[in-house]
């Protein structure tokens, strides 16, 4: 499934963008990646966004099944879709993490992962950030169907 970064809700965009910055940004530049993340999160009313994201990303960073793309990629990969869904589920259900724990092989860090995922989800919920990508999935499915129906007859 192809999901366009520009067609997902802003909360999902912020999460993917800040995760990509956390993975590929530099700590030694000015401003460093944490200053950039803090600035972006402060614009939506979340203070110290890097302190929310950093421990969560640290848990996931060295897992083989967790792959975040560089900033320039327009279409989301499966990991980024799952990351957005993880935060969306934690906004409303605190016990829906078993799938993500299995998928990313987080059995040893289960408690930490659940704590930080819930913390990010609560802050996104308080800031009223939409992370529901189901609408975007339906939109991209319609586009794929339309592309399949179009063919040139000679």
mmCIF file of C-alpha atoms in Angstrom:
data_model
loop_
_atom_site.group_PDB
_atom_site.id
_atom_site.type_symbol
_atom_site.label_atom_id
_atom_site.label_comp_id
_atom_site.label_asym_id
_atom_site.label_seq_id
_atom_site.Cartn_x
_atom_site.Cartn_y
_atom_site.Cartn_z
ATOM 1 C CA UNK A 1 0.000 0.000 0.000
ATOM 2 C CA UNK A 2 1.268 3.425 -0.942
ATOM 3 C CA UNK A 3 0.499 6.266 1.462
ATOM 4 C CA UNK A 4 1.558 9.758 0.521
ATOM 5 C CA UNK A 5 3.168 11.771 3.333
ATOM 6 C CA UNK A 6 1.340 14.887 2.154
ATOM 7 C CA UNK A 7 -2.076 13.201 2.367
ATOM 8 C CA UNK A 8 -1.887 12.029 5.989
ATOM 9 C CA UNK A 9 -3.204 14.143 8.895
ATOM 10 C CA UNK A 10 -0.849 16.682 10.462
ATOM 11 C CA UNK A 11 -0.276 14.644 13.624
ATOM 12 C CA UNK A 12 0.970 11.747 11.530
ATOM 13 C CA UNK A 13 3.163 14.070 9.483
ATOM 14 C CA UNK A 14 4.679 15.557 12.631
ATOM 15 C CA UNK A 15 5.386 12.115 14.085
ATOM 16 C CA UNK A 16 7.013 10.775 10.906
ATOM 17 C CA UNK A 17 8.970 13.972 10.263
ATOM 18 C CA UNK A 18 10.275 14.215 13.831
ATOM 19 C CA UNK A 19 11.179 10.505 13.841
ATOM 20 C CA UNK A 20 13.122 10.968 10.622
ATOM 21 C CA UNK A 21 14.886 14.010 12.097
ATOM 22 C CA UNK A 22 15.699 12.025 15.260
ATOM 23 C CA UNK A 23 17.201 9.208 13.165
ATOM 24 C CA UNK A 24 19.071 11.168 10.523
ATOM 25 C CA UNK A 25 19.564 14.647 11.987
ATOM 26 C CA UNK A 26 22.824 15.841 13.485
ATOM 27 C CA UNK A 27 23.460 16.562 17.155
ATOM 28 C CA UNK A 28 26.497 18.667 16.306
ATOM 29 C CA UNK A 29 24.926 21.171 13.948
ATOM 30 C CA UNK A 30 23.348 24.459 14.940
ATOM 31 C CA UNK A 31 20.454 24.190 15.564
ATOM 32 C CA UNK A 32 20.781 20.532 16.428
ATOM 33 C CA UNK A 33 18.077 17.954 15.750
ATOM 34 C CA UNK A 34 16.593 18.232 19.247
ATOM 35 C CA UNK A 35 16.207 22.022 18.942
ATOM 36 C CA UNK A 36 14.427 21.526 15.610
ATOM 37 C CA UNK A 37 12.082 18.906 17.103
ATOM 38 C CA UNK A 38 11.390 21.125 20.139
ATOM 39 C CA UNK A 39 10.551 24.065 17.868
ATOM 40 C CA UNK A 40 8.137 22.000 15.789
ATOM 41 C CA UNK A 41 6.398 20.501 18.802
ATOM 42 C CA UNK A 42 6.165 23.851 20.579
ATOM 43 C CA UNK A 43 4.252 25.238 17.572
ATOM 44 C CA UNK A 44 1.441 22.748 18.327
ATOM 45 C CA UNK A 45 1.556 23.265 22.097
ATOM 46 C CA UNK A 46 3.790 20.388 23.205
ATOM 47 C CA UNK A 47 6.740 21.478 25.318
ATOM 48 C CA UNK A 48 10.039 19.614 25.060
ATOM 49 C CA UNK A 49 8.987 17.351 22.220
ATOM 50 C CA UNK A 50 12.476 15.931 21.920
ATOM 51 C CA UNK A 51 12.280 14.676 25.511
ATOM 52 C CA UNK A 52 9.095 12.821 24.583
ATOM 53 C CA UNK A 53 10.430 11.372 21.359
ATOM 54 C CA UNK A 54 14.058 10.629 22.272
ATOM 55 C CA UNK A 55 13.523 7.722 24.733
ATOM 56 C CA UNK A 56 10.817 6.214 22.515
ATOM 57 C CA UNK A 57 13.043 6.304 19.422
ATOM 58 C CA UNK A 58 16.039 5.059 21.429
ATOM 59 C CA UNK A 59 14.129 1.842 22.190
ATOM 60 C CA UNK A 60 13.283 1.297 18.518
ATOM 61 C CA UNK A 61 16.422 2.597 16.812
ATOM 62 C CA UNK A 62 18.533 -0.570 16.724
ATOM 63 C CA UNK A 63 15.753 -3.042 15.955
ATOM 64 C CA UNK A 64 16.095 -4.837 12.612
ATOM 65 C CA UNK A 65 12.385 -4.551 11.802
ATOM 66 C CA UNK A 66 12.224 -0.811 12.502
ATOM 67 C CA UNK A 67 13.307 1.145 9.437
ATOM 68 C CA UNK A 68 12.665 4.859 9.089
ATOM 69 C CA UNK A 69 13.352 6.491 5.740
ATOM 70 C CA UNK A 70 15.395 9.651 5.138
ATOM 71 C CA UNK A 71 13.606 13.015 5.148
ATOM 72 C CA UNK A 72 13.358 13.320 1.375
ATOM 73 C CA UNK A 73 11.109 10.272 0.885
ATOM 74 C CA UNK A 74 7.522 11.182 0.019
ATOM 75 C CA UNK A 75 5.774 7.836 0.457
ATOM 76 C CA UNK A 76 5.657 6.113 3.825
ATOM 77 C CA UNK A 77 7.095 2.655 4.373
ATOM 78 C CA UNK A 78 5.408 -0.017 6.499
ATOM 79 C CA UNK A 79 7.371 0.884 9.631
ATOM 80 C CA UNK A 80 6.272 4.513 9.487
ATOM 81 C CA UNK A 81 2.645 3.476 8.971
ATOM 82 C CA UNK A 82 2.894 1.160 11.983
ATOM 83 C CA UNK A 83 4.502 3.937 14.040
ATOM 84 C CA UNK A 84 1.577 6.260 13.337
ATOM 85 C CA UNK A 85 -0.913 3.474 14.090
ATOM 86 C CA UNK A 86 0.895 2.703 17.344
ATOM 87 C CA UNK A 87 0.432 6.271 18.595
ATOM 88 C CA UNK A 88 -3.175 6.347 17.329
ATOM 89 C CA UNK A 89 -4.050 3.147 19.210
ATOM 90 C CA UNK A 90 -2.341 4.386 22.371
ATOM 91 C CA UNK A 91 -4.488 7.513 22.335
ATOM 92 C CA UNK A 92 -7.576 5.418 23.000
ATOM 93 C CA UNK A 93 -6.464 1.941 24.106
ATOM 94 C CA UNK A 94 -3.600 1.288 26.466
ATOM 95 C CA UNK A 95 -3.510 -2.473 25.873
ATOM 96 C CA UNK A 96 -3.163 -2.569 22.064
ATOM 97 C CA UNK A 97 0.643 -2.770 22.037
ATOM 98 C CA UNK A 98 1.099 -6.543 21.734
ATOM 99 C CA UNK A 99 1.117 -6.365 17.942
ATOM 100 C CA UNK A 100 3.822 -3.670 17.879
ATOM 101 C CA UNK A 101 5.883 -5.428 20.563
ATOM 102 C CA UNK A 102 5.818 -8.629 18.516
ATOM 103 C CA UNK A 103 6.438 -6.832 15.230
ATOM 104 C CA UNK A 104 9.461 -4.875 16.462
ATOM 105 C CA UNK A 105 10.678 -7.624 18.848
ATOM 106 C CA UNK A 106 10.451 -5.519 22.009
ATOM 107 C CA UNK A 107 9.812 -8.270 24.572
ATOM 108 C CA UNK A 108 12.696 -7.124 26.805
ATOM 109 C CA UNK A 109 11.619 -3.462 26.709
ATOM 110 C CA UNK A 110 7.860 -3.949 26.817
ATOM 111 C CA UNK A 111 7.198 -1.750 29.877
ATOM 112 C CA UNK A 112 9.392 1.113 28.647
ATOM 113 C CA UNK A 113 7.884 0.963 25.167
ATOM 114 C CA UNK A 114 4.318 1.038 26.516
ATOM 115 C CA UNK A 115 5.145 3.904 28.883
ATOM 116 C CA UNK A 116 6.723 6.135 26.227
ATOM 117 C CA UNK A 117 4.166 5.272 23.539
ATOM 118 C CA UNK A 118 1.358 6.212 25.931
ATOM 119 C CA UNK A 119 3.185 9.399 26.930
ATOM 120 C CA UNK A 120 3.531 10.543 23.297
ATOM 121 C CA UNK A 121 -0.055 9.526 22.540
ATOM 122 C CA UNK A 122 -1.412 11.494 25.524
ATOM 123 C CA UNK A 123 0.493 14.609 24.467
ATOM 124 C CA UNK A 124 -0.783 14.260 20.896
ATOM 125 C CA UNK A 125 -4.319 13.798 22.232
ATOM 126 C CA UNK A 126 -4.074 16.884 24.478
ATOM 127 C CA UNK A 127 -2.683 18.928 21.551
ATOM 128 C CA UNK A 128 -5.566 17.622 19.417
ATOM 129 C CA UNK A 129 -3.232 16.193 16.765
ATOM 130 C CA UNK A 130 -4.912 13.805 14.344
ATOM 131 C CA UNK A 131 -2.958 10.605 13.667
ATOM 132 C CA UNK A 132 -5.752 8.575 12.103
ATOM 133 C CA UNK A 133 -4.480 7.480 8.699
ATOM 134 C CA UNK A 134 -7.473 5.297 7.815
ATOM 135 C CA UNK A 135 -8.902 8.096 5.655
ATOM 136 C CA UNK A 136 -5.590 8.384 3.824
ATOM 137 C CA UNK A 137 -5.536 4.638 3.218
ATOM 138 C CA UNK A 138 -9.002 4.762 1.668
ATOM 139 C CA UNK A 139 -7.938 7.682 -0.530
ATOM 140 C CA UNK A 140 -4.814 5.856 -1.728
ATOM 141 C CA UNK A 141 -6.843 2.687 -2.432
ATOM 142 C CA UNK A 142 -9.173 4.709 -4.664
ATOM 143 C CA UNK A 143 -6.181 6.113 -6.533
ATOM 144 C CA UNK A 144 -4.742 2.612 -7.051
ATOM 145 C CA UNK A 145 -8.097 1.317 -8.309
ATOM 146 C CA UNK A 146 -8.401 4.229 -10.742
ATOM 147 C CA UNK A 147 -4.891 3.568 -12.035
ATOM 148 C CA UNK A 148 -5.759 -0.088 -12.616
ATOM 149 C CA UNK A 149 -8.929 0.809 -14.532
ATOM 150 C CA UNK A 150 -7.100 3.118 -16.923
ATOM 151 C CA UNK A 151 -5.537 1.415 -19.915
ATOM 152 C CA UNK A 152 -4.884 2.458 -23.424
ATOM 153 C CA UNK A 153 -6.852 0.717 -26.173
ATOM 154 C CA UNK A 154 -5.422 0.849 -29.677
#
